[in-house]
PDB file of C-alpha atoms in Angstrom:
ATOM      1  CA  MET A  19     -16.948 -35.372 -13.599  1.00 81.00           C
ATOM      2  CA  PRO A  20     -15.434 -32.509 -15.914  1.00 89.00           C
ATOM      3  CA  SER A  21     -12.028 -31.331 -15.561  1.00 90.00           C
ATOM      4  CA  HIS A  22     -11.149 -28.045 -13.749  1.00 89.00           C
ATOM      5  CA  GLU A  23     -10.694 -26.456 -17.257  1.00 91.00           C
ATOM      6  CA  GLN A  24     -14.017 -27.729 -18.810  1.00 92.00           C
ATOM      7  CA  LEU A  25     -16.057 -26.791 -15.492  1.00 95.00           C
ATOM      8  CA  SER A  26     -14.158 -23.252 -15.232  1.00 94.00           C
ATOM      9  CA  THR A  27     -15.252 -22.415 -19.111  1.00 93.00           C
ATOM     10  CA  LEU A  28     -18.663 -23.578 -18.464  1.00 96.00           C
ATOM     11  CA  LEU A  29     -18.714 -21.401 -15.024  1.00 97.00           C
ATOM     12  CA  ASP A  30     -17.521 -17.913 -16.584  1.00 95.00           C
ATOM     13  CA  PRO A  31     -18.973 -15.487 -13.888  1.00 94.00           C
ATOM     14  CA  ASP A  32     -20.029 -13.251 -16.678  1.00 94.00           C
ATOM     15  CA  GLY A  33     -22.421 -15.774 -18.031  1.00 97.00           C
ATOM     16  CA  THR A  34     -23.410 -18.051 -14.998  1.00 98.00           C
ATOM     17  CA  VAL A  35     -26.337 -17.779 -12.696  1.00 98.00           C
ATOM     18  CA  LEU A  36     -27.150 -19.695  -9.492  1.00 98.00           C
ATOM     19  CA  LEU A  37     -30.521 -20.827  -8.699  1.00 98.00           C
ATOM     20  CA  THR A  38     -31.854 -22.184  -5.559  1.00 98.00           C
ATOM     21  CA  VAL A  39     -35.063 -24.318  -5.821  1.00 98.00           C
ATOM     22  CA  GLU A  40     -37.696 -24.217  -2.979  1.00 98.00           C
ATOM     23  CA  CYS A  41     -35.180 -23.827  -0.412  1.00 98.00           C
ATOM     24  CA  GLN A  42     -37.606 -22.056   1.871  1.00 98.00           C
ATOM     25  CA  GLN A  43     -38.511 -22.515   5.676  1.00 97.00           C
ATOM     26  CA  GLY A  44     -41.827 -24.458   4.725  1.00 96.00           C
ATOM     27  CA  VAL A  45     -39.854 -26.871   3.054  1.00 97.00           C
ATOM     28  CA  VAL A  46     -36.239 -27.478   4.160  1.00 98.00           C
ATOM     29  CA  GLY A  47     -36.802 -25.506   7.584  1.00 96.00           C
ATOM     30  CA  PRO A  48     -37.317 -27.079  10.948  1.00 94.00           C
ATOM     31  CA  ASP A  49     -40.944 -26.717  10.869  1.00 90.00           C
ATOM     32  CA  SER A  50     -41.220 -27.948   7.300  1.00 94.00           C
ATOM     33  CA  ALA A  51     -44.427 -29.322   5.692  1.00 93.00           C
ATOM     34  CA  LEU A  52     -42.181 -32.201   4.510  1.00 95.00           C
ATOM     35  CA  PRO A  53     -40.063 -33.144   7.333  1.00 95.00           C
ATOM     36  CA  GLU A  54     -38.535 -36.401   5.717  1.00 96.00           C
ATOM     37  CA  LEU A  55     -37.349 -34.089   2.870  1.00 97.00           C
ATOM     38  CA  ALA A  56     -36.322 -31.382   5.319  1.00 97.00           C
ATOM     39  CA  ARG A  57     -34.195 -33.892   7.281  1.00 97.00           C
ATOM     40  CA  GLU A  58     -32.745 -35.329   4.136  1.00 98.00           C
ATOM     41  CA  ALA A  59     -31.716 -31.824   2.897  1.00 98.00           C
ATOM     42  CA  ARG A  60     -29.986 -31.029   6.128  1.00 98.00           C
ATOM     43  CA  SER A  61     -28.425 -34.399   7.205  1.00 98.00           C
ATOM     44  CA  SER A  62     -26.866 -34.980   3.681  1.00 98.00           C
ATOM     45  CA  GLY A  63     -25.148 -31.519   4.040  1.00 98.00           C
ATOM     46  CA  ALA A  64     -27.130 -30.336   0.692  1.00 98.00           C
ATOM     47  CA  LEU A  65     -28.566 -27.477   2.517  1.00 98.00           C
ATOM     48  CA  ALA A  66     -25.230 -26.246   3.854  1.00 98.00           C
ATOM     49  CA  ASN A  67     -23.701 -26.805   0.525  1.00 98.00           C
ATOM     50  CA  ILE A  68     -26.333 -24.487  -1.013  1.00 98.00           C
ATOM     51  CA  ALA A  69     -25.304 -21.876   1.440  1.00 98.00           C
ATOM     52  CA  ARG A  70     -21.949 -22.172   0.769  1.00 98.00           C
ATOM     53  CA  LEU A  71     -22.576 -21.953  -3.087  1.00 98.00           C
ATOM     54  CA  VAL A  72     -24.669 -18.702  -2.466  1.00 98.00           C
ATOM     55  CA  ALA A  73     -22.001 -17.185  -0.522  1.00 98.00           C
ATOM     56  CA  GLY A  74     -19.263 -17.975  -2.900  1.00 97.00           C
ATOM     57  CA  ALA A  75     -21.478 -16.558  -5.750  1.00 98.00           C
ATOM     58  CA  HIS A  76     -21.923 -13.514  -3.776  1.00 97.00           C
ATOM     59  CA  ASP A  77     -18.069 -13.023  -3.336  1.00 96.00           C
ATOM     60  CA  SER A  78     -17.458 -13.684  -7.037  1.00 96.00           C
ATOM     61  CA  GLY A  79     -20.380 -11.472  -8.526  1.00 96.00           C
ATOM     62  CA  VAL A  80     -22.469 -14.286  -9.837  1.00 98.00           C
ATOM     63  CA  GLN A  81     -26.054 -13.623  -9.883  1.00 98.00           C
ATOM     64  CA  VAL A  82     -28.283 -15.564  -7.476  1.00 98.00           C
ATOM     65  CA  ILE A  83     -32.032 -16.447  -8.045  1.00 98.00           C
ATOM     66  CA  HIS A  84     -34.040 -17.968  -5.347  1.00 98.00           C
ATOM     67  CA  ALA A  85     -37.130 -19.752  -6.768  1.00 98.00           C
ATOM     68  CA  ILE A  86     -39.984 -20.021  -4.228  1.00 98.00           C
ATOM     69  CA  ALA A  87     -43.145 -22.137  -4.518  1.00 96.00           C
ATOM     70  CA  GLU A  88     -46.071 -20.892  -2.708  1.00 96.00           C
ATOM     71  CA  ARG A  89     -49.912 -20.341  -2.922  1.00 94.00           C
ATOM     72  CA  ARG A  90     -52.753 -17.768  -2.199  1.00 94.00           C
ATOM     73  CA  PRO A  91     -54.602 -18.241   1.032  1.00 92.00           C
ATOM     74  CA  ASP A  92     -57.719 -18.744  -1.193  1.00 93.00           C
ATOM     75  CA  GLY A  93     -55.836 -21.159  -3.254  1.00 90.00           C
ATOM     76  CA  ARG A  94     -56.830 -19.186  -6.516  1.00 93.00           C
ATOM     77  CA  GLY A  95     -54.719 -20.071  -9.579  1.00 91.00           C
ATOM     78  CA  ALA A  96     -53.017 -23.054  -7.923  1.00 88.00           C
ATOM     79  CA  ASN A  97     -52.953 -26.266  -9.806  1.00 86.00           C
ATOM     80  CA  ARG A  98     -55.225 -29.264  -8.808  1.00 87.00           C
ATOM     81  CA  ASN A  99     -54.485 -31.401 -11.671  1.00 88.00           C
ATOM     82  CA  ALA A 100     -52.035 -33.882 -10.155  1.00 89.00           C
ATOM     83  CA  ARG A 101     -52.049 -35.822  -6.719  1.00 88.00           C
ATOM     84  CA  LEU A 102     -49.007 -34.065  -5.512  1.00 85.00           C
ATOM     85  CA  PHE A 103     -50.922 -30.749  -5.732  1.00 85.00           C
ATOM     86  CA  ARG A 104     -54.069 -32.129  -3.872  1.00 88.00           C
ATOM     87  CA  ALA A 105     -51.948 -33.774  -1.329  1.00 84.00           C
ATOM     88  CA  ALA A 106     -50.152 -30.329  -0.732  1.00 85.00           C
ATOM     89  CA  GLU A 107     -53.663 -28.898   0.239  1.00 86.00           C
ATOM     90  CA  ARG A 108     -53.928 -31.284   3.128  1.00 86.00           C
ATOM     91  CA  LEU A 109     -50.634 -30.682   4.620  1.00 85.00           C
ATOM     92  CA  PRO A 110     -50.198 -29.116   8.107  1.00 82.00           C
ATOM     93  CA  VAL A 111     -47.793 -26.449   7.109  1.00 89.00           C
ATOM     94  CA  GLN A 112     -49.197 -24.226   3.921  1.00 91.00           C
ATOM     95  CA  GLN A 113     -46.749 -22.468   1.670  1.00 93.00           C
ATOM     96  CA  LEU A 114     -48.841 -19.243   2.057  1.00 95.00           C
ATOM     97  CA  SER A 115     -47.601 -16.033   0.444  1.00 95.00           C
ATOM     98  CA  GLY A 116     -46.399 -13.670   2.960  1.00 96.00           C
ATOM     99  CA  THR A 117     -46.041 -16.111   5.598  1.00 96.00           C
ATOM    100  CA  THR A 118     -42.508 -17.343   7.171  1.00 96.00           C
ATOM    101  CA  ALA A 119     -42.997 -20.716   5.324  1.00 96.00           C
ATOM    102  CA  VAL A 120     -41.868 -18.994   2.019  1.00 97.00           C
ATOM    103  CA  ARG A 121     -38.990 -17.218   3.361  1.00 98.00           C
ATOM    104  CA  VAL A 122     -35.693 -18.530   2.266  1.00 98.00           C
ATOM    105  CA  ALA A 123     -34.392 -20.882   4.743  1.00 98.00           C
ATOM    106  CA  ALA A 124     -31.307 -20.594   6.993  1.00 97.00           C
ATOM    107  CA  PRO A 125     -28.129 -20.963   6.688  1.00 98.00           C
ATOM    108  CA  ILE A 126     -28.891 -19.481   3.076  1.00 98.00           C
ATOM    109  CA  GLU A 127     -28.411 -15.586   3.206  1.00 98.00           C
ATOM    110  CA  VAL A 128     -30.148 -13.456   0.679  1.00 98.00           C
ATOM    111  CA  ALA A 129     -28.070 -10.499  -0.474  1.00 98.00           C
ATOM    112  CA  GLU A 130     -29.578  -7.488  -1.730  1.00 97.00           C
ATOM    113  CA  GLU A 131     -28.499  -8.136  -5.279  1.00 98.00           C
ATOM    114  CA  ASP A 132     -30.438 -11.399  -5.441  1.00 98.00           C
ATOM    115  CA  PHE A 133     -33.693 -12.134  -7.031  1.00 98.00           C
ATOM    116  CA  VAL A 134     -36.448 -13.960  -5.142  1.00 98.00           C
ATOM    117  CA  VAL A 135     -38.897 -15.154  -7.611  1.00 98.00           C
ATOM    118  CA  ARG A 136     -42.340 -16.471  -6.583  1.00 97.00           C
ATOM    119  CA  ARG A 137     -44.391 -18.780  -8.457  1.00 96.00           C
ATOM    120  CA  LEU A 138     -48.201 -19.866  -7.700  1.00 95.00           C
ATOM    121  CA  HIS A 139     -48.569 -22.849 -10.085  1.00 95.00           C
ATOM    122  CA  GLY A 140     -46.643 -25.476 -11.509  1.00 92.00           C
ATOM    123  CA  LEU A 141     -43.504 -27.732 -10.773  1.00 92.00           C
ATOM    124  CA  SER A 142     -40.727 -25.762 -12.242  1.00 95.00           C
ATOM    125  CA  PRO A 143     -39.515 -22.453 -11.394  1.00 96.00           C
ATOM    126  CA  LEU A 144     -38.682 -21.673 -15.327  1.00 96.00           C
ATOM    127  CA  SER A 145     -42.144 -22.512 -16.806  1.00 93.00           C
ATOM    128  CA  GLY A 146     -44.495 -19.527 -16.699  1.00 91.00           C
ATOM    129  CA  THR A 147     -42.566 -17.389 -14.300  1.00 95.00           C
ATOM    130  CA  GLU A 148     -39.918 -14.554 -14.796  1.00 96.00           C
ATOM    131  CA  VAL A 149     -36.934 -16.677 -14.415  1.00 98.00           C
ATOM    132  CA  ASP A 150     -36.215 -17.348 -18.007  1.00 98.00           C
ATOM    133  CA  ALA A 151     -36.604 -13.551 -19.053  1.00 98.00           C
ATOM    134  CA  LEU A 152     -34.223 -12.836 -16.074  1.00 98.00           C
ATOM    135  CA  LEU A 153     -31.749 -15.148 -17.183  1.00 98.00           C
ATOM    136  CA  ARG A 154     -31.845 -13.976 -20.782  1.00 98.00           C
ATOM    137  CA  ASN A 155     -31.671 -10.350 -19.737  1.00 98.00           C
ATOM    138  CA  LEU A 156     -28.575 -11.147 -17.306  1.00 98.00           C
ATOM    139  CA  GLY A 157     -26.720 -12.930 -20.424  1.00 98.00           C
ATOM    140  CA  CYS A 158     -26.832 -16.203 -18.715  1.00 98.00           C
ATOM    141  CA  ARG A 159     -25.443 -19.103 -20.526  1.00 98.00           C
ATOM    142  CA  THR A 160     -25.004 -21.523 -17.630  1.00 98.00           C
ATOM    143  CA  LEU A 161     -27.421 -22.450 -15.053  1.00 98.00           C
ATOM    144  CA  VAL A 162     -26.192 -24.011 -11.756  1.00 98.00           C
ATOM    145  CA  VAL A 163     -29.051 -25.926 -10.333  1.00 98.00           C
ATOM    146  CA  THR A 164     -29.412 -26.505  -6.497  1.00 98.00           C
ATOM    147  CA  GLY A 165     -32.207 -27.224  -3.955  1.00 98.00           C
ATOM    148  CA  VAL A 166     -35.186 -29.622  -3.561  1.00 98.00           C
ATOM    149  CA  SER A 167     -36.553 -31.971  -4.490  1.00 97.00           C
ATOM    150  CA  ALA A 168     -34.455 -34.319  -6.642  1.00 98.00           C
ATOM    151  CA  ASN A 169     -37.985 -36.118  -6.953  1.00 97.00           C
ATOM    152  CA  VAL A 170     -39.725 -33.242  -8.812  1.00 97.00           C
ATOM    153  CA  ALA A 171     -38.571 -29.787  -9.090  1.00 97.00           C
ATOM    154  CA  ILE A 172     -34.976 -30.306  -9.647  1.00 98.00           C
ATOM    155  CA  PRO A 173     -35.364 -32.477 -12.805  1.00 98.00           C
ATOM    156  CA  ASN A 174     -38.152 -30.371 -14.068  1.00 97.00           C
ATOM    157  CA  THR A 175     -35.744 -27.418 -13.792  1.00 98.00           C
ATOM    158  CA  VAL A 176     -32.860 -29.017 -15.293  1.00 98.00           C
ATOM    159  CA  PHE A 177     -35.153 -30.331 -18.498  1.00 98.00           C
ATOM    160  CA  ASP A 178     -36.383 -26.784 -18.736  1.00 98.00           C
ATOM    161  CA  ALA A 179     -33.363 -25.202 -18.639  1.00 98.00           C
ATOM    162  CA  VAL A 180     -31.795 -27.540 -21.505  1.00 98.00           C
ATOM    163  CA  ASN A 181     -34.923 -27.175 -23.463  1.00 98.00           C
ATOM    164  CA  ARG A 182     -34.383 -23.313 -23.319  1.00 98.00           C
ATOM    165  CA  GLY A 183     -30.933 -23.484 -24.585  1.00 98.00           C
ATOM    166  CA  TYR A 184     -29.035 -23.165 -20.983  1.00 98.00           C
ATOM    167  CA  ALA A 185     -26.114 -25.228 -20.073  1.00 98.00           C
ATOM    168  CA  ALA A 186     -27.351 -26.897 -16.828  1.00 98.00           C
ATOM    169  CA  VAL A 187     -24.562 -27.480 -13.980  1.00 98.00           C
ATOM    170  CA  VAL A 188     -25.685 -29.645 -11.089  1.00 98.00           C
ATOM    171  CA  PRO A 189     -23.674 -30.106  -7.905  1.00 98.00           C
ATOM    172  CA  ALA A 190     -24.780 -33.384  -6.777  1.00 98.00           C
ATOM    173  CA  ASP A 191     -24.156 -32.586  -3.252  1.00 98.00           C
ATOM    174  CA  ALA A 192     -26.555 -29.559  -3.277  1.00 98.00           C
ATOM    175  CA  ILE A 193     -29.636 -31.455  -4.119  1.00 98.00           C
ATOM    176  CA  ALA A 194     -31.719 -33.571  -2.045  1.00 98.00           C
ATOM    177  CA  GLY A 195     -34.540 -35.917  -2.305  1.00 98.00           C
ATOM    178  CA  VAL A 196     -36.325 -38.714  -0.615  1.00 98.00           C
ATOM    179  CA  PRO A 197     -35.699 -41.456   0.005  1.00 97.00           C
ATOM    180  CA  SER A 198     -31.906 -40.828   0.366  1.00 95.00           C
ATOM    181  CA  ASP A 199     -30.715 -43.336  -2.279  1.00 97.00           C
ATOM    182  CA  TYR A 200     -33.033 -41.965  -4.865  1.00 97.00           C
ATOM    183  CA  THR A 201     -30.993 -38.869  -5.496  1.00 98.00           C
ATOM    184  CA  PRO A 202     -27.944 -40.494  -6.638  1.00 98.00           C
ATOM    185  CA  ALA A 203     -29.780 -42.910  -8.649  1.00 98.00           C
ATOM    186  CA  MET A 204     -31.651 -40.079 -10.471  1.00 98.00           C
ATOM    187  CA  ILE A 205     -28.545 -38.202 -10.961  1.00 98.00           C
ATOM    188  CA  ARG A 206     -26.734 -41.145 -12.436  1.00 98.00           C
ATOM    189  CA  ASN A 207     -29.532 -42.597 -14.657  1.00 98.00           C
ATOM    190  CA  THR A 208     -31.369 -39.118 -15.568  1.00 98.00           C
ATOM    191  CA  LEU A 209     -29.642 -35.831 -14.768  1.00 98.00           C
ATOM    192  CA  ALA A 210     -26.135 -36.994 -16.108  1.00 98.00           C
ATOM    193  CA  LEU A 211     -27.536 -37.462 -19.382  1.00 98.00           C
ATOM    194  CA  VAL A 212     -28.557 -33.747 -19.981  1.00 98.00           C
ATOM    195  CA  ALA A 213     -26.607 -31.842 -17.412  1.00 98.00           C
ATOM    196  CA  THR A 214     -23.039 -31.438 -16.180  1.00 98.00           C
ATOM    197  CA  ILE A 215     -22.560 -33.123 -12.753  1.00 98.00           C
ATOM    198  CA  THR A 216     -20.141 -31.821 -10.339  1.00 98.00           C
ATOM    199  CA  ALA A 217     -19.530 -30.891  -6.648  1.00 98.00           C
ATOM    200  CA  THR A 218     -19.990 -28.069  -4.449  1.00 98.00           C
ATOM    201  CA  ASP A 219     -16.138 -27.816  -3.717  1.00 98.00           C
ATOM    202  CA  ASP A 220     -15.351 -27.816  -7.575  1.00 97.00           C
ATOM    203  CA  VAL A 221     -18.011 -25.357  -8.460  1.00 98.00           C
ATOM    204  CA  LEU A 222     -16.678 -23.030  -5.613  1.00 98.00           C
ATOM    205  CA  ALA A 223     -12.951 -23.402  -6.799  1.00 96.00           C
ATOM    206  CA  CYS A 224     -14.051 -22.247 -10.498  1.00 95.00           C
ATOM    207  CA  LEU A 225     -15.924 -19.148  -8.864  1.00 93.00           C
ATOM    208  CA  LYS A 226     -13.092 -17.967  -6.842  1.00 85.00           C
ATOM    209  CA  ARG A 227     -12.153 -14.618  -8.048  1.00 58.00           C
ATOM    210  CA  PRO A 228     -12.543 -10.957  -6.644  1.00 47.00           C
ATOM    211  CA  ARG A 229     -15.782  -9.153  -6.876  1.00 44.00           C
ATOM    212  CA  ARG A 230     -16.127  -6.817  -9.929  1.00 45.00           C
TER     213      ARG A 230
END
């Protein structure tokens, strides 16, 4: 874990953006298409910690981007080149554009100044979406990555962020995957090699400052 001074330097509010990944009702909500993942996100405290981080970012003036994965009702443009995508087509809850499934899930609050970026394809919110351009226009140097899942979308996001020149910060208690013991192993053996691993309380301690 980095020292408070090291983390504070990384998390300068003027150059930091908080990203929530797939924290939508159809993924982590009570009627999730992926109930095991939704239970883990809630029982581990990850979803509550993400809500705390979002609230802290709002209070400190740090930009928040919510990355949502969805598909058109006709499926046009969606990936079908991996087993994951084909399995998703058969789930009882579909992440269809315009439905409650693709709304940001409680207890996370979306502020007027937040961006909600929706993607129709792929595994990462940074690949082929508006997110990278928004980050550059916002002057982002450090991207705080939160959300689900630690199995696929979170490592994809971290790798894409690092490949694009951003410093990635991952609060270990604000991401979730399945099974429950997979997330700490993935953090220890993979994400720790490319990102700064920290905790929600430490990020919040660095962000505490009056709104500009």
